[in-house]
mmCIF file of C-alpha atoms in Angstrom:
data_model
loop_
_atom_site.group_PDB
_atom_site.id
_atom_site.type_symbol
_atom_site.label_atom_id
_atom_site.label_comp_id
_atom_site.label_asym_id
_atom_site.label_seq_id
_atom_site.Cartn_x
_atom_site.Cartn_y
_atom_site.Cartn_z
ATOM 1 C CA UNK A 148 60.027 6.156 20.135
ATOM 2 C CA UNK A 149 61.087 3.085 22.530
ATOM 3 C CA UNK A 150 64.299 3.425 24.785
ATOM 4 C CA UNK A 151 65.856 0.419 26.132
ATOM 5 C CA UNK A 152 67.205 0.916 29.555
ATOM 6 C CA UNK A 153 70.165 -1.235 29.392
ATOM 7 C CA UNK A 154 73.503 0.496 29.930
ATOM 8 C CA UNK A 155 75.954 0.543 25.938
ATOM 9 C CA UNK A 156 79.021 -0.736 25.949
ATOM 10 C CA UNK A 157 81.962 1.277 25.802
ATOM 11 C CA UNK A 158 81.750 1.780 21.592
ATOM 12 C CA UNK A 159 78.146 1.436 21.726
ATOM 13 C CA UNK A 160 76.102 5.035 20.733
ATOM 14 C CA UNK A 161 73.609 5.295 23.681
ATOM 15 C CA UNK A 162 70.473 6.003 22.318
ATOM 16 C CA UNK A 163 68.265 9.651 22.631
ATOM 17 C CA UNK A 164 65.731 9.767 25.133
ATOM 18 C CA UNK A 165 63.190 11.867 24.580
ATOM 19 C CA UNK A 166 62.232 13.999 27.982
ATOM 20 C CA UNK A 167 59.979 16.934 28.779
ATOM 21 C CA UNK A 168 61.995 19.763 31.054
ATOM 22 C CA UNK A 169 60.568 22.779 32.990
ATOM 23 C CA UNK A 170 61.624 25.602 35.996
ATOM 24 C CA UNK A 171 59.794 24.778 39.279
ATOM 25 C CA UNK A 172 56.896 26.802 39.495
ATOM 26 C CA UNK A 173 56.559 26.780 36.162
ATOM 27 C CA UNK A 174 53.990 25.180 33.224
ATOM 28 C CA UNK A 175 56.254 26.005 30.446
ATOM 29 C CA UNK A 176 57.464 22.906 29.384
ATOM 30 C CA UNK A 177 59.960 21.941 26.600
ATOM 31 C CA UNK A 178 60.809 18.822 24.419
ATOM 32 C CA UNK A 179 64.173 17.728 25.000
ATOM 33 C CA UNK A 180 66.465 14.421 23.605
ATOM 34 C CA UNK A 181 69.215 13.390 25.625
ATOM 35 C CA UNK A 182 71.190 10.418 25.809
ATOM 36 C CA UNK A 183 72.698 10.716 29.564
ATOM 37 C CA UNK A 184 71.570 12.291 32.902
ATOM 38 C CA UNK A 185 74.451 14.654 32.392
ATOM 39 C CA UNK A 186 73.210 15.766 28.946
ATOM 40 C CA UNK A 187 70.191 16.283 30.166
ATOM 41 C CA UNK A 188 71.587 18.871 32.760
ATOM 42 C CA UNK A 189 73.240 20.708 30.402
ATOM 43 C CA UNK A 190 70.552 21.316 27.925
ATOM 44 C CA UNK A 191 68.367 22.369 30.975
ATOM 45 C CA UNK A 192 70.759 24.765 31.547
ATOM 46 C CA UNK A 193 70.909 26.377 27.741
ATOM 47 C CA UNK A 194 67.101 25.745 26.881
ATOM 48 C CA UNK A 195 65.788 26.539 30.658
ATOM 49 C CA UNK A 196 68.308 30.277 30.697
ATOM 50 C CA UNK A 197 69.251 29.107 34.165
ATOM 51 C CA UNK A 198 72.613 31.149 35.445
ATOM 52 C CA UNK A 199 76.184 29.021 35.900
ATOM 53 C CA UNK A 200 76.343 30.910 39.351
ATOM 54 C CA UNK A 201 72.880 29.091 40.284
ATOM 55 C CA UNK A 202 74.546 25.569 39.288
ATOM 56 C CA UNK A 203 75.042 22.842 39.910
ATOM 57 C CA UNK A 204 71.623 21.399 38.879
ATOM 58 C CA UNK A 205 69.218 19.005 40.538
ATOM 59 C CA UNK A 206 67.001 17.121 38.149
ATOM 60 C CA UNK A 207 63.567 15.787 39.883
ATOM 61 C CA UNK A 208 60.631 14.125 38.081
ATOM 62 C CA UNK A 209 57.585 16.399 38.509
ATOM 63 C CA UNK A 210 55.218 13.821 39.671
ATOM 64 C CA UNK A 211 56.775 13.224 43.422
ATOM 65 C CA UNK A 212 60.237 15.348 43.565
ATOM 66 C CA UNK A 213 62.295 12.328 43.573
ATOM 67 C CA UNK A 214 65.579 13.237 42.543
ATOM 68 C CA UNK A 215 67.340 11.183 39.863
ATOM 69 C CA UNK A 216 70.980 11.397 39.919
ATOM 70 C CA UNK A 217 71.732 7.566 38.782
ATOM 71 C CA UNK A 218 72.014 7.536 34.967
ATOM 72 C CA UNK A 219 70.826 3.601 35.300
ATOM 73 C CA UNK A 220 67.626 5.178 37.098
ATOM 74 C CA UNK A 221 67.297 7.727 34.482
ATOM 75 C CA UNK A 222 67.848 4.889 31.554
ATOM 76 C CA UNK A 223 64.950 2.777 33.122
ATOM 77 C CA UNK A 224 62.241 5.614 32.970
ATOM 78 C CA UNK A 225 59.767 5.839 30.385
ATOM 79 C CA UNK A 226 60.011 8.024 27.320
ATOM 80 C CA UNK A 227 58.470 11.740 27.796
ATOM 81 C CA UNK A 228 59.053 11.199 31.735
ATOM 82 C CA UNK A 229 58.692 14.946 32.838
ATOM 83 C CA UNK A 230 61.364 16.159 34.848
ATOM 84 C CA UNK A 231 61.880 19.617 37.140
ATOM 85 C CA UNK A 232 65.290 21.410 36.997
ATOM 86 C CA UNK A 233 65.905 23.050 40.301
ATOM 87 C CA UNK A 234 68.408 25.588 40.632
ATOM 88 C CA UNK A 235 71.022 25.596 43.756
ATOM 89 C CA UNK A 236 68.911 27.218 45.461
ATOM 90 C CA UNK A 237 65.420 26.118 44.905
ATOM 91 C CA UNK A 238 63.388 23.331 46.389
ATOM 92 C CA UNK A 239 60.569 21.406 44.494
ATOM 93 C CA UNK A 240 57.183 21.869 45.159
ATOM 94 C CA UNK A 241 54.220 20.294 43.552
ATOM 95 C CA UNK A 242 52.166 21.159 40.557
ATOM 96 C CA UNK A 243 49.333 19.673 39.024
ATOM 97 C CA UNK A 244 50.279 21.576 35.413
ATOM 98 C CA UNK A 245 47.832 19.380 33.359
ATOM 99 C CA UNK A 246 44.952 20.102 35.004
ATOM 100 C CA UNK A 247 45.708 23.948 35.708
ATOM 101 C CA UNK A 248 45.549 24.131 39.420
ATOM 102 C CA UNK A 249 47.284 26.468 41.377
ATOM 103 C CA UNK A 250 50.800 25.105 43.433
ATOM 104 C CA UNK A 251 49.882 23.172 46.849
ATOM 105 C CA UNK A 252 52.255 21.265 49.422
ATOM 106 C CA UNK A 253 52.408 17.236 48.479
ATOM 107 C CA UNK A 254 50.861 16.635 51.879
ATOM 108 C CA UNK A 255 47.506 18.287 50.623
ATOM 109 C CA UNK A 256 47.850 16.052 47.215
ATOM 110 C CA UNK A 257 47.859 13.569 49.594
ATOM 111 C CA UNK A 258 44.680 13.901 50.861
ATOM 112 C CA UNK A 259 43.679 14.771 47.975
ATOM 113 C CA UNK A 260 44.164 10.994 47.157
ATOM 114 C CA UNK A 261 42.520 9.801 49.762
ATOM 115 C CA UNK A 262 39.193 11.843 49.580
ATOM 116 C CA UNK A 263 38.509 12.194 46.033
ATOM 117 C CA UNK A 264 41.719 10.995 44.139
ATOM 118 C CA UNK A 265 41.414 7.167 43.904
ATOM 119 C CA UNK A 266 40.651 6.777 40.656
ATOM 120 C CA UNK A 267 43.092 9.393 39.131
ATOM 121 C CA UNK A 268 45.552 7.488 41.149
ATOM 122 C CA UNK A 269 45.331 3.986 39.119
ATOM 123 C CA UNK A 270 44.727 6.386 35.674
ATOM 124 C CA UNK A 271 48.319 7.958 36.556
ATOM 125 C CA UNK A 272 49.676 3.862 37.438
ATOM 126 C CA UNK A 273 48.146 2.864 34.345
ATOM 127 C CA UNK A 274 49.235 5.576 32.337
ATOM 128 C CA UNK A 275 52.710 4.212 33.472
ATOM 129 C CA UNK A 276 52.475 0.746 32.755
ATOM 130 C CA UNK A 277 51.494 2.082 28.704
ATOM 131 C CA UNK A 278 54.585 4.201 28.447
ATOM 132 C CA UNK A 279 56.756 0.588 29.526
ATOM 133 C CA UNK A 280 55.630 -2.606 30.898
ATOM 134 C CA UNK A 281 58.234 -2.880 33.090
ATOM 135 C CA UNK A 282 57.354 -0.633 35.316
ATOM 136 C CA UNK A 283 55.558 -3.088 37.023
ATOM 137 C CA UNK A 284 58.926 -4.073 38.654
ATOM 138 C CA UNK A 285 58.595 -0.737 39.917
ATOM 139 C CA UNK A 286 55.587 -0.423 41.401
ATOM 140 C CA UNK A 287 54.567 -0.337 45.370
ATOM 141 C CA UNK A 288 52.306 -2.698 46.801
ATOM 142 C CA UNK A 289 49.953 -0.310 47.016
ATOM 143 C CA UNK A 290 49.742 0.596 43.683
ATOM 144 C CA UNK A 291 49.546 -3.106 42.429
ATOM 145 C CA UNK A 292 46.226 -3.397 44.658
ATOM 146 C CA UNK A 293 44.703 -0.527 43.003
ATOM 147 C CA UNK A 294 45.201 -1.787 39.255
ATOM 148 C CA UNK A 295 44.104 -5.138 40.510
ATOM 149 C CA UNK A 296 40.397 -3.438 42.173
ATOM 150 C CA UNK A 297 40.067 -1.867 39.298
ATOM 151 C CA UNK A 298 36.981 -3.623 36.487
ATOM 152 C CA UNK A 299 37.826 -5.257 33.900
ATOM 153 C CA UNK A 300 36.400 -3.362 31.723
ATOM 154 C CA UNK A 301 37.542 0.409 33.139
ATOM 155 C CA UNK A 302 41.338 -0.550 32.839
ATOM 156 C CA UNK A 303 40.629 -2.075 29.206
ATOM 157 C CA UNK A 304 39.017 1.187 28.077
ATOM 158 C CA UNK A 305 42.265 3.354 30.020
ATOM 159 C CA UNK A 306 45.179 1.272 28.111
ATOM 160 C CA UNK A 307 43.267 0.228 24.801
ATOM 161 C CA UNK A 308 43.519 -3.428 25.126
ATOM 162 C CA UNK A 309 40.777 -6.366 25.065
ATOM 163 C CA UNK A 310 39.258 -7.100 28.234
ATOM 164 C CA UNK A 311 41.187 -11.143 27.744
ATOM 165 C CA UNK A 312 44.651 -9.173 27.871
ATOM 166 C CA UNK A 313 43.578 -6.624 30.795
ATOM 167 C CA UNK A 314 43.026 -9.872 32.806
ATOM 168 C CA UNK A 315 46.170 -11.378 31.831
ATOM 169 C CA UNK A 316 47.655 -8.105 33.152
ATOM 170 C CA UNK A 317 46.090 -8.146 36.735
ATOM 171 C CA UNK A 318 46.672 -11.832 37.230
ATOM 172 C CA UNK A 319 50.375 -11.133 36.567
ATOM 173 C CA UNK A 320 49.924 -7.932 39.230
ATOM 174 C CA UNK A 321 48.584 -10.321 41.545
ATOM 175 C CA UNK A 322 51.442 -12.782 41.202
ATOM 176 C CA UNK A 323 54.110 -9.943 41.603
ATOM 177 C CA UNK A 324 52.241 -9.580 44.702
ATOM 178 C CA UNK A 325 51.987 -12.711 45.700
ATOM 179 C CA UNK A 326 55.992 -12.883 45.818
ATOM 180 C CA UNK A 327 56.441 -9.890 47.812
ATOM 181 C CA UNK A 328 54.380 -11.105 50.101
ATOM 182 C CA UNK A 329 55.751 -15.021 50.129
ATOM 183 C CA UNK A 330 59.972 -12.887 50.062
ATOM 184 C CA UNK A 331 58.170 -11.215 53.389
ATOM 185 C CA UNK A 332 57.188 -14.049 55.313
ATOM 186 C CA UNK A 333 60.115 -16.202 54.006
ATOM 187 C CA UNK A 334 61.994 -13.147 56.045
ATOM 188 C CA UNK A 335 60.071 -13.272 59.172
ATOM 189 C CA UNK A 336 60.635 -17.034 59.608
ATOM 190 C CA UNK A 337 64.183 -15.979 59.233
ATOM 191 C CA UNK A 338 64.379 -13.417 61.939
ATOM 192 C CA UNK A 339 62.937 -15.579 63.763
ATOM 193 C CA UNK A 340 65.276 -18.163 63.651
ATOM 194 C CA UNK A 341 67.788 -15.942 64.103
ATOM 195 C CA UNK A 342 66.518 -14.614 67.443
ATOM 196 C CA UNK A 343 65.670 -17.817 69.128
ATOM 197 C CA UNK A 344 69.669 -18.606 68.400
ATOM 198 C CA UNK A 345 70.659 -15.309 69.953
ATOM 199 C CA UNK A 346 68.098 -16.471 73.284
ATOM 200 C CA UNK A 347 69.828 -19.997 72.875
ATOM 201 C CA UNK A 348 73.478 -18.246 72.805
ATOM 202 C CA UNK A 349 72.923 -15.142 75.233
ATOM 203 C CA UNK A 350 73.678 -13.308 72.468
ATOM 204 C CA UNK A 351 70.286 -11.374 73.060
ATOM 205 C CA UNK A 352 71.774 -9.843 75.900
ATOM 206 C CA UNK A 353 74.710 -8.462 74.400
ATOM 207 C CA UNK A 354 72.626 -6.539 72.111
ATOM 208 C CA UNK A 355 70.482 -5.205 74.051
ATOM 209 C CA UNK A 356 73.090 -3.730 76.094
ATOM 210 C CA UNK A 357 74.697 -2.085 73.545
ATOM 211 C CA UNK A 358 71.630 -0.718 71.788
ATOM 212 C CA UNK A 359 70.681 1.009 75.223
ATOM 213 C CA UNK A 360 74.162 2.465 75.394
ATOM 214 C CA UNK A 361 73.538 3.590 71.634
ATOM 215 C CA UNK A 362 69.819 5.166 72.609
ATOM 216 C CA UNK A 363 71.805 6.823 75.450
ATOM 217 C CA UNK A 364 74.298 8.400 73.476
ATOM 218 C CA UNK A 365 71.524 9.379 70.607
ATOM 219 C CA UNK A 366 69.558 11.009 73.572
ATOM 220 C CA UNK A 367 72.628 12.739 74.993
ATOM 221 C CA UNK A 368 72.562 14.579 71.667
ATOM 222 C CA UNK A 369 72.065 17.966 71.814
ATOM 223 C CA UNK A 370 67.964 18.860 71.387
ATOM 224 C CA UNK A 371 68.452 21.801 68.556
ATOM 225 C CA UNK A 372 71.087 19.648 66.779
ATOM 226 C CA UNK A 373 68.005 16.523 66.652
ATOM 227 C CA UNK A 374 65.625 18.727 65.714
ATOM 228 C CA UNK A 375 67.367 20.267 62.923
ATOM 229 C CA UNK A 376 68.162 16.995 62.003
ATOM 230 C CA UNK A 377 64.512 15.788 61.991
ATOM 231 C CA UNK A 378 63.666 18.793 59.803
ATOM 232 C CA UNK A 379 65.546 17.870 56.718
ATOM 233 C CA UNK A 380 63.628 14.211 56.966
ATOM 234 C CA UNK A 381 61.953 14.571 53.718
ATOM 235 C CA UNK A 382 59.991 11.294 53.993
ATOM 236 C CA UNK A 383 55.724 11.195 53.906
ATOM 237 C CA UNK A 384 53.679 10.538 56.311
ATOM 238 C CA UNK A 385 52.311 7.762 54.851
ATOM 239 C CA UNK A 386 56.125 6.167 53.263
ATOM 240 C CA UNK A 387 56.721 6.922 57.623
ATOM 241 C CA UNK A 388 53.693 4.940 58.263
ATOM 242 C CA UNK A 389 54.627 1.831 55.742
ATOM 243 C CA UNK A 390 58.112 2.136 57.725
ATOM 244 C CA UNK A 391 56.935 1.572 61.257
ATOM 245 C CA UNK A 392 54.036 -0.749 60.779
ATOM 246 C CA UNK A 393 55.207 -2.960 57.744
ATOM 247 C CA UNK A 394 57.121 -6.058 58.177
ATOM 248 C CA UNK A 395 59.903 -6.073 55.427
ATOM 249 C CA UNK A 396 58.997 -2.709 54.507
ATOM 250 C CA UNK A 397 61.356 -2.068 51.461
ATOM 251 C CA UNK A 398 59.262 -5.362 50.037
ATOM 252 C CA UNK A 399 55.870 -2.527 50.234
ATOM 253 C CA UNK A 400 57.754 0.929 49.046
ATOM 254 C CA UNK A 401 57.881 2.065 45.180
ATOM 255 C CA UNK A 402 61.025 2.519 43.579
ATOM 256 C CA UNK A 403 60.855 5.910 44.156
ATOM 257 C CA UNK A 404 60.152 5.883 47.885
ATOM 258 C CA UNK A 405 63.200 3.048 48.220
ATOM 259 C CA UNK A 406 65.564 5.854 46.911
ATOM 260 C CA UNK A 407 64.041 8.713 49.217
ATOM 261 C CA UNK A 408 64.849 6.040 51.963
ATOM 262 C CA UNK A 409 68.474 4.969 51.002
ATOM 263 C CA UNK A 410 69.101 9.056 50.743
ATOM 264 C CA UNK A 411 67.958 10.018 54.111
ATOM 265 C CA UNK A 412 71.165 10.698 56.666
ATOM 266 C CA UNK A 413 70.796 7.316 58.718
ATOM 267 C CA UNK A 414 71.038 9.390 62.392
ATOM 268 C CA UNK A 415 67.965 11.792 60.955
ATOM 269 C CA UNK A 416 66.084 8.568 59.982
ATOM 270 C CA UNK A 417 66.209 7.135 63.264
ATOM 271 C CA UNK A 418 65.490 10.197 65.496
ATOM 272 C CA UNK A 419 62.058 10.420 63.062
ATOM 273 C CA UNK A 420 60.925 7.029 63.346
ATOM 274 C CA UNK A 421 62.396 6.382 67.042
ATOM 275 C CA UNK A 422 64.998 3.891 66.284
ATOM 276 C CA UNK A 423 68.156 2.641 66.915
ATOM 277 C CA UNK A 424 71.206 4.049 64.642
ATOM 278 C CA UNK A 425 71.490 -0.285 64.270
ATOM 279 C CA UNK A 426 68.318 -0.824 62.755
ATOM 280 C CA UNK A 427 67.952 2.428 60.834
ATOM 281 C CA UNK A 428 71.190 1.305 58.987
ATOM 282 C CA UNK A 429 69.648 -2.007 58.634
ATOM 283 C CA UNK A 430 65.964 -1.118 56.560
ATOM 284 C CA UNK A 431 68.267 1.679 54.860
ATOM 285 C CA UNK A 432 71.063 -1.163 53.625
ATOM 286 C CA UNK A 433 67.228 -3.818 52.484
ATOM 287 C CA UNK A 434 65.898 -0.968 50.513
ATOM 288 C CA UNK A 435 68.859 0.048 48.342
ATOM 289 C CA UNK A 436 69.080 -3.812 48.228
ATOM 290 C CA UNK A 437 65.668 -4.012 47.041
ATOM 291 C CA UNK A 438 66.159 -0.953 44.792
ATOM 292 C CA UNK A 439 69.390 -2.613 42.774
ATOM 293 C CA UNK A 440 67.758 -5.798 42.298
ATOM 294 C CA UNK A 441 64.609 -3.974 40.727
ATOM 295 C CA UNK A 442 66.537 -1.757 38.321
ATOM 296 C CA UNK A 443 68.861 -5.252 37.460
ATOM 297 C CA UNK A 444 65.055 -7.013 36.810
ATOM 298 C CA UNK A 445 64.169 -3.743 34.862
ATOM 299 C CA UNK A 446 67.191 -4.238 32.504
ATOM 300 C CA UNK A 447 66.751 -7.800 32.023
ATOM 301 C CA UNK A 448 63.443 -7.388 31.306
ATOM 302 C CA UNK A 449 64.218 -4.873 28.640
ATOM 303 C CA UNK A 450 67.363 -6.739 26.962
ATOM 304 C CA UNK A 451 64.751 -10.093 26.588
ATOM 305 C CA UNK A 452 61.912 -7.740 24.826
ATOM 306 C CA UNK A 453 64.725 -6.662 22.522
ATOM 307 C CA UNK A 454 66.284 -9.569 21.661
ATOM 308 C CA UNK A 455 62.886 -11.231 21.133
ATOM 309 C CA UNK A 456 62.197 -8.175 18.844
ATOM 310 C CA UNK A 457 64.998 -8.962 17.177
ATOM 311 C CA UNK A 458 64.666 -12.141 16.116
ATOM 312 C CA UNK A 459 61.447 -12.724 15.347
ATOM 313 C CA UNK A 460 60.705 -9.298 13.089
ATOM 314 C CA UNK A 461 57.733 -8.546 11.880
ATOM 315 C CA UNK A 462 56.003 -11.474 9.324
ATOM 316 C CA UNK A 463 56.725 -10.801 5.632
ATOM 317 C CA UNK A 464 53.763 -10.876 3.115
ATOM 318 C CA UNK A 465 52.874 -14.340 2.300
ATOM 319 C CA UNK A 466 53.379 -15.242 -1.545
ATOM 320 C CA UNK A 467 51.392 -17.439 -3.584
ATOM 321 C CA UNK A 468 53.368 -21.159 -3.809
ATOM 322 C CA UNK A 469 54.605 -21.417 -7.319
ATOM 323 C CA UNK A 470 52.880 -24.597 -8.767
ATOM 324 C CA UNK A 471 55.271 -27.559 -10.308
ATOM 325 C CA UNK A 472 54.910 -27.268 -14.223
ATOM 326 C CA UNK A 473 53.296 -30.412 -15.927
ATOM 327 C CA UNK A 474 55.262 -32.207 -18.678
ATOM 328 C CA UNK A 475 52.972 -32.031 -22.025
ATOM 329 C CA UNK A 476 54.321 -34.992 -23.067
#
């Protein structure tokens, strides 16, 4: 069953979703259909027995915790996404269900991906790109490299296409690249230009005046209150990583890790990575830019494949051409 993700009008009958729901810490799952993020809640709530005094709800997909709360986000996932209703007072924790394994901390899966896990990791991005194409939109830069590494021949076999069509694929992964990386140095050249007028103005100054008197009144903070702070910063180390070291960063980050970003309490995001309250506001404000104008490219995308579908439907059978009848005169 196929799903567009773009959003009905206000007669239009949005159309069922089919989702898979289960209790964290759980590997019960259950086939659900729901047209909205809020319909979805409820019937996790009636199929799931959770209690109205342990409501509201949080809905997270089961793969990385990221919580979906957008009903345009939960419109561009793919069918049979598997989501993780947490009561009010639960907190995800990950599972690998499929395979049986007992619960561990997403730091240890992890390193589980860097030891031994490489080449589940492109099965589970290619597994992705099956369910909908456009998930490419989606992807980090990361995940691009590792479909592109991948043979030929081993990514034909995973999504059941020709070798001719897998390599069609990976040269259009290498051109979403490609842009990322032209949109990142098209932004350095920017902020560079944009500093040597700030020397030319002593503007420069300015600044850096008043982003020591903000470090000094971020420092003045009390200690406990920044270190509770810090301890709700539910980032990875690796997303933290991308962060500091990355030009551009949002341009690098997954869909997913651009909302864990945009969520994070802008004072708590720069006590963890050692900025300024400026700058923290700044990568926070590029990644839900980022973030919209994926999810917009995602719904384009989708409202072209149907259109398309529409009008050119699938080819009647041919008939014979009727032959001109001879005079027998």
């Amino acid at each position: 069953m196929e799903v567009t993700a773009v959003a009905p009008g206000p007669d239009e009958i949005r159309p069922l979703k089919p989702c898979l729901l289960r209790r964290n810490q759980s590997r019960e799952q259950h086939g659900v259909a729901a047209s909205s993020l809020e319909e979805l809640r409820s019937k996790a709530c009636d199929i799931l027995a959770i209690d109205k005094s342990l409501t509201p709800v949080t809905l997270v997909l089961a793969e990385d915790g990221t919580i979906v709360d957008d009903d345009d986000y939960f419109l561009c996932l793919p069918s049979n996404t598997k989501f993780v209703a947490l009561a009010s007072n639960e907190k995800w924790t990950y599972s690998n269900s499929d395979g049986g394994t007992a619960w561990i901390s997403q730091e240890s899966v992890d390193m589980d991906e860097t030891d031994s896990g490489a080449g589940l990791r492109w099965k589970n991005v290619a597994k992705r790109l099956k369910q909908d194409l456009s998930s490419i939109i989606l992807l980090s830069e990361e995940d691009l490299q590792v479909l592109i590494d991948v043979p030929c021949s081993d990514l034909a076999q995973e999504l059941c296409q020709s070798c001719a069509a897998v390599q069609g694929l990976q040269n259009t992964l290498q051109q979403v690249l490609d842009q990322r990386e032209e949109a990142r140095q098209s932004k350095q050249l920017l902020e560079l230009y944009l500093q040597a007028l700030e020397k030319e103005g002593g503007i420069l100054s300015k600044q850096e005046e008043s982003r020591a008197a903000l470090s000094e009144d971020v420092d003045a903070v009390d200690t406990a209150v920044s270190t509770e702070i810090a301890s709700e910063i539910a980032l990875r180390g690796q997303l933290l990583t991308v962060l500091k070291e990355k030009p551009a960063p949002e341009l690098s980050l997954s869909s997913q890790d651009l909302e864990l970003v945009t969520r994070e309490d802008p004072r708590a995001f720069a006590v963890v990575l050692n900025w300024d309250i400026k700058k923290a506001e700044m990568v926070q404000r590029a990644c839900d830019q980022e973030l919209t104008l994926r999810l917009q490219q995602v719904q384009s995308w989708c409202s072209l494949r149907n259109l398309s579908a529409r009008r050119n439907p699938l080819p009647e059978e041919p008939q014979s051409p009727k032959r001109a009848k001879h005079d027998p005169t």
